[in-house]
Coordinates of C-alpha atoms and ligand atoms in Angstrom, one line a residue:
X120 CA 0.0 0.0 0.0
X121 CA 3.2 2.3 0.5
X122 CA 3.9 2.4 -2.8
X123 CA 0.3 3.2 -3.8
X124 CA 0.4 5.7 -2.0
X125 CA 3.4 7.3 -2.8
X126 CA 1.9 7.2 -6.6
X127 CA -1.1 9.1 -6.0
X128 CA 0.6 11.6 -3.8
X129 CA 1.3 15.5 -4.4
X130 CA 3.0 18.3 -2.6
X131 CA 0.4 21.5 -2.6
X132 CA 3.1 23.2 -4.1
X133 CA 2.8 20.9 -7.2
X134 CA 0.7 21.8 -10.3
X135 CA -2.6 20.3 -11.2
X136 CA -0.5 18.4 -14.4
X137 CA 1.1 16.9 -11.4
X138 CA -2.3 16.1 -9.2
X139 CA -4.0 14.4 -12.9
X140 CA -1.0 12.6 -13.1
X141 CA -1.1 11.3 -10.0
X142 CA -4.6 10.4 -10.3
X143 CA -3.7 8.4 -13.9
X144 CA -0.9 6.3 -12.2
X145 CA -3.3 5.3 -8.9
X146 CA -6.1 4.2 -11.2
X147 CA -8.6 5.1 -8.1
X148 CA -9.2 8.5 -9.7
X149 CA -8.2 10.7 -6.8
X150 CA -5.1 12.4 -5.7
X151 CA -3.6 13.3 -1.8
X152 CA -2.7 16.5 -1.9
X153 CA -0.2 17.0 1.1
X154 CA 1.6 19.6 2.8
X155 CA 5.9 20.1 1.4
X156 CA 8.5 18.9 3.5
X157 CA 5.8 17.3 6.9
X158 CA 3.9 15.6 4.1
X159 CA 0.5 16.4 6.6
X160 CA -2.7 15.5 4.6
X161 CA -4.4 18.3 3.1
X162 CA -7.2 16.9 1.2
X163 CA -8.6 14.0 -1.0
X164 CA -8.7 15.4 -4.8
X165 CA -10.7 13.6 -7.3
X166 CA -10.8 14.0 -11.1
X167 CA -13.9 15.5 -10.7
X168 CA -12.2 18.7 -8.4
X169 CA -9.6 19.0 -11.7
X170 CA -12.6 19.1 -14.4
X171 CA -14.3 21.4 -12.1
X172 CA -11.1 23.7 -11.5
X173 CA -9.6 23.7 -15.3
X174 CA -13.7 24.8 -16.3
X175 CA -13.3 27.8 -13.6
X176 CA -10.1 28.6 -15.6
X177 CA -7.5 27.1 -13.5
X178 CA -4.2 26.1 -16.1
X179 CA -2.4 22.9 -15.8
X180 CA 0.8 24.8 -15.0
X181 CA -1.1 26.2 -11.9
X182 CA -0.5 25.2 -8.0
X183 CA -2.3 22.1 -6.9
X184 CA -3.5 23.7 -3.8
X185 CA -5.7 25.9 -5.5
X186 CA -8.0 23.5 -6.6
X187 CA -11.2 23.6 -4.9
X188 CA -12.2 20.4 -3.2
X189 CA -15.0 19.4 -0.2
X190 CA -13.6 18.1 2.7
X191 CA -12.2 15.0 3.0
X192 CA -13.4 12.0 5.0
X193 CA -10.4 10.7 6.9
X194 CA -10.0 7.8 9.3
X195 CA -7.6 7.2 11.8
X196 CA -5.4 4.4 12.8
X197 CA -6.8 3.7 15.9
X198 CA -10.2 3.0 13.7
X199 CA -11.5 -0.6 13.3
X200 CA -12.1 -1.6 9.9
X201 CA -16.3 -2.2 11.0
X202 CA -15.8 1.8 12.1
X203 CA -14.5 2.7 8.2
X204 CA -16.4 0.7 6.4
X205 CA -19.4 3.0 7.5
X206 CA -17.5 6.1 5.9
X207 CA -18.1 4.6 2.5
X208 CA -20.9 5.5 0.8
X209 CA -21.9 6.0 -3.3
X210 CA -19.3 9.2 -3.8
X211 CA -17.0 8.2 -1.4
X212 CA -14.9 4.9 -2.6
X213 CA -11.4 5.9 -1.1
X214 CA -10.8 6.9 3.1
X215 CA -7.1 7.9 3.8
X216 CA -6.0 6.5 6.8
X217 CA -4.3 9.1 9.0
X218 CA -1.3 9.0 12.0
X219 CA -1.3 11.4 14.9
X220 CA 0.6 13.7 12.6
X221 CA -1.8 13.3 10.1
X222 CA 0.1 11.7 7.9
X223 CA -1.4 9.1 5.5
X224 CA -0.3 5.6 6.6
X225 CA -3.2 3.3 4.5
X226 CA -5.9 3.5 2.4
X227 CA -9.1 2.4 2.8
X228 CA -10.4 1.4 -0.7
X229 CA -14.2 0.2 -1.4
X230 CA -14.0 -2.8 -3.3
X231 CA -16.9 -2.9 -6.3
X232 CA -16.4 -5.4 -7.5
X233 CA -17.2 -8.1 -5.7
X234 CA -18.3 -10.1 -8.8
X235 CA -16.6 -10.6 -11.9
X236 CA -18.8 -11.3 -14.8
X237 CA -17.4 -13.4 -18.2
X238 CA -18.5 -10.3 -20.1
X239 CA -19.8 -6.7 -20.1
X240 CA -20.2 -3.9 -22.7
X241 CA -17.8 -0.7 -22.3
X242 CA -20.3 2.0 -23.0
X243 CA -19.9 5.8 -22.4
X244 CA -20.8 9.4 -22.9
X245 CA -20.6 8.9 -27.1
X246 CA -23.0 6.3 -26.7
X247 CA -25.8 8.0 -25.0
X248 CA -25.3 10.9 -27.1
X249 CA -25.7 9.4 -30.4
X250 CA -28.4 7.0 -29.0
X251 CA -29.7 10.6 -27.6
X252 CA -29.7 12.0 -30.8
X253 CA -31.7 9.2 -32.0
X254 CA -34.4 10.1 -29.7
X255 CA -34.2 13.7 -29.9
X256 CA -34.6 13.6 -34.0
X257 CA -36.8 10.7 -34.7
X258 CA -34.6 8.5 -36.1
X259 CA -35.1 4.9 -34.3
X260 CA -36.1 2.8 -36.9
X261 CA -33.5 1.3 -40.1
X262 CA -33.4 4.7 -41.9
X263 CA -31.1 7.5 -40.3
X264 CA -28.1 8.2 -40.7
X265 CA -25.8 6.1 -38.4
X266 CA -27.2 2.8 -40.2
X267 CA -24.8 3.9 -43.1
X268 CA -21.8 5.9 -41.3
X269 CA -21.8 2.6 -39.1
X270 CA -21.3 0.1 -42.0
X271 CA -19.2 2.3 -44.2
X272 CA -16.8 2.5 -40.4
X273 CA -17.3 -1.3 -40.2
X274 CA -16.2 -2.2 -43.8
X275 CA -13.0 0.0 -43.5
X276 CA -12.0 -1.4 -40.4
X277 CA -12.2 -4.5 -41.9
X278 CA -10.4 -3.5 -44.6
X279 CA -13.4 -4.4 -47.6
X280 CA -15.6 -2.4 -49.8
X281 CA -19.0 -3.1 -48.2
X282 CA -20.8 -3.5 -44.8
X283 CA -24.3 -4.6 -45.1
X284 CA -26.1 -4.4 -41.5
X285 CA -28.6 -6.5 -40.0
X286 CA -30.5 -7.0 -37.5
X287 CA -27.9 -9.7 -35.2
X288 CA -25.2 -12.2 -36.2
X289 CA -27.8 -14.8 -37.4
X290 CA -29.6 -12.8 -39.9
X291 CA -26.6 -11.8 -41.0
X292 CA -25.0 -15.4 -41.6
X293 CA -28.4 -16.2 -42.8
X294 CA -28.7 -13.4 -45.2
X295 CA -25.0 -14.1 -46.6
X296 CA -26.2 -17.9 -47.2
X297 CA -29.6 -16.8 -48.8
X298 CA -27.7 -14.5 -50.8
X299 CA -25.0 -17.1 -52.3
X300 CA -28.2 -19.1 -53.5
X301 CA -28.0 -22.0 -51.3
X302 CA -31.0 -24.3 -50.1
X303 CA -32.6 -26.9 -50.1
X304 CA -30.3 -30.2 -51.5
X305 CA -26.7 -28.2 -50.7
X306 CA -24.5 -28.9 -48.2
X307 CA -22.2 -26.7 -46.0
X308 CA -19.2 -27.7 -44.1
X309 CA -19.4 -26.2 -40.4
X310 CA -17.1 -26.5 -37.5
X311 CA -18.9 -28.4 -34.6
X312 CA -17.0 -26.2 -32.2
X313 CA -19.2 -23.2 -32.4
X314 CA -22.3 -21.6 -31.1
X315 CA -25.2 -23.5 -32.8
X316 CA -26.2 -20.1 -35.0
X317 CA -23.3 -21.2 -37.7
X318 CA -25.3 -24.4 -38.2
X319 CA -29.0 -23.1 -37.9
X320 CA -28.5 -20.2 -40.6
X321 CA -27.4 -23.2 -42.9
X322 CA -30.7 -25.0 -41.8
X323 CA -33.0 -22.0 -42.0
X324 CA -32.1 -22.2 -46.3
X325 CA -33.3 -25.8 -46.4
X326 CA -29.6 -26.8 -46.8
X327 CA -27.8 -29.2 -44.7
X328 CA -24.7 -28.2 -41.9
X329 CA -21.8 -30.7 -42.1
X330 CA -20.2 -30.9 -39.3
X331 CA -16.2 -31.8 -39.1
X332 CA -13.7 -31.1 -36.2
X333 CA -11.4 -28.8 -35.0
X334 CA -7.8 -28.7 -34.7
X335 CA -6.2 -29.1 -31.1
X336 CA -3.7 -26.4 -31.8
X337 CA -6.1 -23.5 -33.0
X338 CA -9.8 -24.8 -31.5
X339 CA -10.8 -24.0 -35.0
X340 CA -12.1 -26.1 -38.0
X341 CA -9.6 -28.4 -39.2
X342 CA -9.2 -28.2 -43.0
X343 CA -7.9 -31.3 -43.4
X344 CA -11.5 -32.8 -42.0
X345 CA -13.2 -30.3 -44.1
X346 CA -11.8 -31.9 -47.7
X347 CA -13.1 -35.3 -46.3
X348 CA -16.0 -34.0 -45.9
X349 CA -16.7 -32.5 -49.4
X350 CA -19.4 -34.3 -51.5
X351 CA -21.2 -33.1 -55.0
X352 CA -23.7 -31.3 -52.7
X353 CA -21.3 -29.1 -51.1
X354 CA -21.7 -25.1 -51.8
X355 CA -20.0 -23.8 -49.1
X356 CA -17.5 -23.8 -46.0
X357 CA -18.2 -21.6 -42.9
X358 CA -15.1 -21.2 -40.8
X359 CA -15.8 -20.0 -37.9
X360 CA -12.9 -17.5 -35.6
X361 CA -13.6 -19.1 -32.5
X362 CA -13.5 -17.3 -29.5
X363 CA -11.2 -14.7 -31.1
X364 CA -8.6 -16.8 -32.5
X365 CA -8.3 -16.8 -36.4
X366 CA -8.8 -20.1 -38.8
X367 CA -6.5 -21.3 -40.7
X368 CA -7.8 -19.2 -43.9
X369 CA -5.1 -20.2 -46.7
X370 CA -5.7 -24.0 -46.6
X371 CA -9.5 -23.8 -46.5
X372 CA -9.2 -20.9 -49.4
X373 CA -6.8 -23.6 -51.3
X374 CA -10.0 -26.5 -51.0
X375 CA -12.6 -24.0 -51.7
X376 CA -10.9 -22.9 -55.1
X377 CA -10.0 -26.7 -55.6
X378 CA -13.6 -27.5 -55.3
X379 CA -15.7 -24.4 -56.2
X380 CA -16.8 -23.3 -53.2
X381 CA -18.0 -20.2 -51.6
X382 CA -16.5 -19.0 -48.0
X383 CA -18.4 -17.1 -45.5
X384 CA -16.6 -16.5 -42.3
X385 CA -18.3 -16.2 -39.2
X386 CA -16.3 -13.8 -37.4
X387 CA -19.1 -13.1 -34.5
X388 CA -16.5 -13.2 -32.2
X389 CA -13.7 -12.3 -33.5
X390 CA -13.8 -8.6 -34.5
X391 CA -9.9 -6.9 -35.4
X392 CA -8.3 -10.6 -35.0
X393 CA -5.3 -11.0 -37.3
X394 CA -4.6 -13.7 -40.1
X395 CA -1.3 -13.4 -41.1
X396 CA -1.7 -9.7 -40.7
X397 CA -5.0 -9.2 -41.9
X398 CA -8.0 -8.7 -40.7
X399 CA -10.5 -11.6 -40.5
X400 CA -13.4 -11.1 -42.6
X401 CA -11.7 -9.7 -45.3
X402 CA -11.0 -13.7 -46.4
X403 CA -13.6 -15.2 -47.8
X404 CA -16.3 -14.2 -50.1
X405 CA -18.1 -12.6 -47.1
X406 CA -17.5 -12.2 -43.5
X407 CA -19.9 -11.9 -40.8
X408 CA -19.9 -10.3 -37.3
X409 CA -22.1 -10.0 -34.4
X410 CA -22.9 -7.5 -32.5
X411 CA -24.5 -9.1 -29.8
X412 CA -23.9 -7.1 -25.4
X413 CA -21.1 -9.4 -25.1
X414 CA -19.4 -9.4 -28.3
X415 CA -15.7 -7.0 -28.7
X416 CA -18.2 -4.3 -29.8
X417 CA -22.3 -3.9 -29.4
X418 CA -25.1 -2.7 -30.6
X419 CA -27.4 -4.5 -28.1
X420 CA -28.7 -6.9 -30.3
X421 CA -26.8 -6.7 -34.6
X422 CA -24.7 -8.2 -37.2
X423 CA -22.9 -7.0 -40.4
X424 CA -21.6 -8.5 -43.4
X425 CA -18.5 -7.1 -45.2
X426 CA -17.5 -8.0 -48.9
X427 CA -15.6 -6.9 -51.6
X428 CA -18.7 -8.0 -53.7
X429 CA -20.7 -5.1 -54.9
X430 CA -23.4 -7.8 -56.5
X431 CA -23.8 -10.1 -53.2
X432 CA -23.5 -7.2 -51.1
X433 CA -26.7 -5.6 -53.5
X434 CA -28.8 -9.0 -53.0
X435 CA -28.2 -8.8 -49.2
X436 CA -29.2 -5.3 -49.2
X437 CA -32.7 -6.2 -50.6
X438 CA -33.1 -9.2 -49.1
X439 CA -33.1 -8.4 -45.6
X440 CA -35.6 -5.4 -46.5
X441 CA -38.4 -7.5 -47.1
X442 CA -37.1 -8.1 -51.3
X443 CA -37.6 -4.8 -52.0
X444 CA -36.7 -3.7 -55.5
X445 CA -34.6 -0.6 -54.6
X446 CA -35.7 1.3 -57.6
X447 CA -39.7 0.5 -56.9
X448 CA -40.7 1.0 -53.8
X449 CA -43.3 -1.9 -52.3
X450 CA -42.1 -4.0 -55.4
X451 CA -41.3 -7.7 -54.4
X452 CA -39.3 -10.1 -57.2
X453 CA -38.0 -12.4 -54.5
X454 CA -38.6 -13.3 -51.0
X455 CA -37.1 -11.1 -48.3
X456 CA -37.4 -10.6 -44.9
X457 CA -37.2 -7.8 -42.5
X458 CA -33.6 -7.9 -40.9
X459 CA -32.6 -4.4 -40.7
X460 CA -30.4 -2.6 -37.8
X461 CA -32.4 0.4 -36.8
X462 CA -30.5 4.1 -36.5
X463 CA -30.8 3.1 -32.9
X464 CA -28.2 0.3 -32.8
X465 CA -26.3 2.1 -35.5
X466 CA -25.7 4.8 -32.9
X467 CA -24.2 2.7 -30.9
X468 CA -22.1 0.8 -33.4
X469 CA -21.0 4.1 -34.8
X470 CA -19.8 5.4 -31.0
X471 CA -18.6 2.0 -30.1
X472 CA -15.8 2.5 -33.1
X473 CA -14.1 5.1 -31.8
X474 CA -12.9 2.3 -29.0
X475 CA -12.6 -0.8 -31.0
X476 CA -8.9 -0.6 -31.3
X477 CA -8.2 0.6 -27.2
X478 CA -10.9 -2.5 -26.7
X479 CA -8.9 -5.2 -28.8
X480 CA -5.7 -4.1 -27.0
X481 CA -6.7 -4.3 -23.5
X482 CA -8.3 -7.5 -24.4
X483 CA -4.7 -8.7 -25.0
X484 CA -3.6 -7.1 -22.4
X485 CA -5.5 -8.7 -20.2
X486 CA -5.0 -12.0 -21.6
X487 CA -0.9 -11.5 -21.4
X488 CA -1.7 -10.9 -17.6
X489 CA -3.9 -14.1 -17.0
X490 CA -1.1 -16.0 -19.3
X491 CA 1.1 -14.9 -17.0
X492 CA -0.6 -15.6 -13.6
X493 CA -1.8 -19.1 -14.5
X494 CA 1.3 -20.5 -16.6
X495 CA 2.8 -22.4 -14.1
X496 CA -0.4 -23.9 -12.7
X497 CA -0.4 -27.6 -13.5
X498 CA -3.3 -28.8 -15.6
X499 CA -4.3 -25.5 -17.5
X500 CA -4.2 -25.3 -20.9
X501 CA -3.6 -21.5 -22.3
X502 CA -5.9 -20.3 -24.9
X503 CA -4.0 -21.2 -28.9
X504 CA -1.8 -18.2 -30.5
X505 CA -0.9 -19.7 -33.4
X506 CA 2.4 -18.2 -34.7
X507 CA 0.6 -16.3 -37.9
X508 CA -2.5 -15.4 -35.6
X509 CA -3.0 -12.7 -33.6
X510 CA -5.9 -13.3 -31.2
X511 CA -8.4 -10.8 -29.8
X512 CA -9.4 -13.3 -27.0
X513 CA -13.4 -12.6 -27.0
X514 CA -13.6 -14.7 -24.2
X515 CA -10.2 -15.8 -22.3
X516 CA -10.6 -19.2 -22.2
X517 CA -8.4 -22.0 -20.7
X518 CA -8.7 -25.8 -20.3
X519 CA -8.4 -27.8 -17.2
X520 CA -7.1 -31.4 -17.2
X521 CA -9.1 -33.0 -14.7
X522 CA -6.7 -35.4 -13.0
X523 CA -3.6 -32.6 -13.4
X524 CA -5.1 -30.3 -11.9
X525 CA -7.0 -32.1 -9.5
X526 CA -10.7 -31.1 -10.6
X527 CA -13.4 -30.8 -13.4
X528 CA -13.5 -27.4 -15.2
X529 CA -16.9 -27.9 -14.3
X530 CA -16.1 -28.0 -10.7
X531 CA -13.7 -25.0 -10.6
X532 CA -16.6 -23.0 -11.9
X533 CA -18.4 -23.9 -9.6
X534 CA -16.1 -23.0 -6.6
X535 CA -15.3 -19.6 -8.5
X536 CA -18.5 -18.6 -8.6
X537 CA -18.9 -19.0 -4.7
X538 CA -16.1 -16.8 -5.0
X539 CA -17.9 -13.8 -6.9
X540 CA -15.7 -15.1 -10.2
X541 CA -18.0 -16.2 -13.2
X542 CA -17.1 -18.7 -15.9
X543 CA -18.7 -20.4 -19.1
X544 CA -18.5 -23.5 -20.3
X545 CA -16.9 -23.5 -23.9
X546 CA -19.3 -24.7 -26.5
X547 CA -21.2 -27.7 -26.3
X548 CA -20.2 -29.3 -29.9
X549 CA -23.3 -28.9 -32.2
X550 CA -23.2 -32.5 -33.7
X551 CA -24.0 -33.7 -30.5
X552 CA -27.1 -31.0 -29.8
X553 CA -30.2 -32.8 -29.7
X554 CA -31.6 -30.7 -32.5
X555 CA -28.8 -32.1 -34.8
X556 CA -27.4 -35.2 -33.1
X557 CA -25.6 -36.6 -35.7
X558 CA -24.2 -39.4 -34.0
X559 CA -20.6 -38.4 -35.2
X560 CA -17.6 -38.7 -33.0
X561 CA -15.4 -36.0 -33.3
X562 CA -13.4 -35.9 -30.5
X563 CA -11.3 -32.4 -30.5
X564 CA -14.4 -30.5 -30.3
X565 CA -15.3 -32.9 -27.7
X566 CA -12.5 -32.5 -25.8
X567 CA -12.2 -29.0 -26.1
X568 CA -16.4 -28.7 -24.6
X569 CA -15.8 -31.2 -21.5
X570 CA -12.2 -29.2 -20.6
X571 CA -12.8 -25.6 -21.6
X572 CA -13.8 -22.8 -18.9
X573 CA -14.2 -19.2 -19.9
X574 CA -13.0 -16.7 -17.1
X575 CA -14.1 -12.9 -17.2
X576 CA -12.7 -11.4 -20.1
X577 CA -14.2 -7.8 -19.6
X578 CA -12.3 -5.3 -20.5
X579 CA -13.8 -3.0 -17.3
X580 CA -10.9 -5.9 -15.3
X581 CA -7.3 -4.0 -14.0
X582 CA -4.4 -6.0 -13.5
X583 CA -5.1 -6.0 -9.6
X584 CA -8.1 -8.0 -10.1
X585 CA -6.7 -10.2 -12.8
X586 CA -4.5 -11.0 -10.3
X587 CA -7.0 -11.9 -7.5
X588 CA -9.0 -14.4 -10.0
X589 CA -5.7 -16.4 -10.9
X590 CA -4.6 -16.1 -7.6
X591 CA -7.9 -18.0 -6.5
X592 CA -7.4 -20.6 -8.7
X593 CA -4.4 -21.6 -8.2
X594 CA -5.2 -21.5 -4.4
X595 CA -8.7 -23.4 -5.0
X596 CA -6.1 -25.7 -6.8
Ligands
PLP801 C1 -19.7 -18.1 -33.6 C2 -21.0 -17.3 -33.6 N1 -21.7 -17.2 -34.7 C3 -22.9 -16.6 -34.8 C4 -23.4 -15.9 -33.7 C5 -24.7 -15.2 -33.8 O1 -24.7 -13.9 -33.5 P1 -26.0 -13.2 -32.8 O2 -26.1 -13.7 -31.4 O3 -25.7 -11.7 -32.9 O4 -27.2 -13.6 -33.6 C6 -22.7 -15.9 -32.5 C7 -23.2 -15.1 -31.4 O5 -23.3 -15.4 -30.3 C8 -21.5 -16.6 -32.5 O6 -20.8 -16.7 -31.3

């Protein structure tokens, strides 16, 4: 706690650069301000105090002890810790702890978080604004103009021409397959490791998911399972990005050339991720994302497709607006349905760009820190990097070896969660969901379900508490 304190500590005589500073390093957003040379405790300064003083005209150049601030709430040694809890209230998260010469010896911190959800959305002041605006103006329904400033941002993030919005990451997957003609009597090749939506859209055309395995050092479909499983009937292959960690795209782009097939990558949760440098989605003939609360970005509920293909990305246009003929309105040549984003998501999308990139690095910051804390805990597995990958880590997820480490992943969710700490199970493989039950045994996929926990991967988590959830396995361990 010394150091700590030392961090977040200022002499009066200091300027306010100093005090915000201070306030950066602590990551507690406030600032002791103390006296030169006795170092007696003058006040608690929080970033608040700086707005307030810099809008009253204050420079950053100016003395620290001319910022305005209420008084402070102090405690004192002699205090027991039932007597400062009780200071703590909504506005006041951080109590110095004083001597007899009032000098700050502790720090009483109020610890929020005293449960560590898998995932959470980063929202802010750009996103109520623009959602705001929404309101304000009219615009909540699929015209307006964040639906197009959204996809055009998308698409260039992505690195392709077009971004075609929809209404989630099904409808989008659904409208890419509808859109490359396939139904009833085709076949697609789908990893079994994957949420079931990559299968359904395939099912929703009257076509048929095939499902193959993944490979042990990527979680991802293995393309030397998908060429076995090529027939006359396939149309298409669906690799999927799971859990943030790219396919392998060049060998699945070699079989899809060999045999004449189209690619749509579902890249739901694997937004920025890196294929030998490149983004994902930018492979195939399209490339799908979701959009979904816990997804790298949201728009509550949404999905886009990008493509360099100004005719599919046309079809998909009118097909999820009910068929529309774009140059007739309430014209109808083919069947379409209604799977529009409104403005309303859109304004979210568009205000949740400006982070994507800060959002996909402390992702991997965070999963370099969890790396690091559970490495040398027998029986975990570390989520894949492949060496041409770069992984966004959606969800940073591990695998436990049940008689290494002494329990089922199962079981270690279970005693996290008593500790405020919650985890998912990876993906139950879809060959083996009762809607599909295929009677296949494909045991990666398998393997990588029965062993595979998912630990909170929000990007709201510091270091500290990183910290305190591997610490807590490897003592539950
Ligand atoms: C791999 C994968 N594909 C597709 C989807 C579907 O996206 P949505 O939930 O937005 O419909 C998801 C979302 O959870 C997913 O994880």
């Amino acid at each position: 706690m010394k150091g700590k304190i030392k961090k977040i500590t200022v002499n009066s005589t200091g300027t306010i650069r100093k005090v915000l500073q201070a306030i950066d390093r602590g990551g507690l957003g406030v600032a002791l301000l103390v006296e030169p040379g006795s170092k007696k405790f003058i006040g608690l300064i929080t970033d608040g105090d700086v707005r307030r003083a810099l809008l009253k005209g204050l420079g950053l150049a100016t003395s620290a002890g001319r910022i305005d601030h209420p008084e402070t709430i102090t405690a004192t040694v002699d205090m027991d810790m039932d007597e400062i809890s009780a200071m703590f209230s909504e506005p006041i998260r951080v109590v110095p702890v004083l001597d007899s010469d009032r000098r700050v010896v502790n720090l009483a911190i109020f610890d929020t978080r005293v449960y560590f959800p898998v995932a959470e959305p980063k929202l802010g002041d750009a996103e109520l604004r623009y959602v705001s605006e929404c309101v304000l103006t009219g615009w909540v329904s699929s015209a307006g103009k964040f639906v197009t400033r959204f996809e055009e941002q998308f698409a260039e993030f992505c690195g392709t021409k077009y971004g075609i919005s929809s209404s989630s990451g099904t409808t989008a997957l659904h409208l890419s397959l509808l859109a490359l003609g396939i139904g009833s009597g085709d076949e697609v090749v789908v990893p079994s490791f994957t949420f079931i939506s990559t299968a359904n859209a395939v099912t929703f055309t009257g076509a048929k998911p095939v499902f193959v395995d993944s490979e042990p050092n990527t979680w991802n479909i293995d393309p030397l399972e998908i060429k076995k499983a090529v027939t006359a009937k396939t149309k298409a292959i669906i690799p999927v990005h799971v859990y943030g960690h790219p396919a392998n795209m060049d060998p699945i782009l070699d079989i899809s050339r060999e045999y004449n097939l189209a690619v749509v990558e579902d890249a739901a949760e694997a937004h920025g991720a890196l294929y030998k440098g490149r983004k994902v989605g930018s492979f195939g003939d399209m490339g799908m994302f979701s959009f979904y609360g816990n997804k790298i970005i949201t728009t509550g509920e949404g999905g886009m497709i990008v493509t360099d293909n100004e005719g599919l990305a046309e079809k998909m246009r009118v097909l999820r607006d009910h068929g529309m003929d774009p140059k007739r309105r309430y014209w109808h040549s083919v069947l379409g349905y209604n799977y529009r984003m409104t403005n309303i998501q859109a304004a979210l999308g568009v205000a949740q760009m400006k982070r994507i990139d800060q959002i996909i690095e402390q992702k991997r910051i965070n999963a370099t820190l969890y790396s690091k804390g559970l490495q040398n805990i027998p029986g975990i597995t570390l989520p894949p990097e492949a060496v041409w990958a770069q992984n966004i880590y959606w969800l940073y997820s591990i695998l436990i070896d049940e008689k290494e480490f002494g329990m089922s992943s199962e079981e270690l969710g279970e005693q996290l969660k008593e500790r405020g700490i919650e985890t998912r199970p990876l993906f139950p493989p879809v060959h083996q969901q009762p809607i599909y039950n295929t009677g296949q045994s494909l045991p990666v996929c398998e393997k990588l379900s029965r062993c595979g926990l998912s630990l909170p991967s929000s990007v709201n988590l510091n270091g500290d508490e990183i910290e305190r959830i591997t610490n807590e396995i490897g003592n539950i361990q």
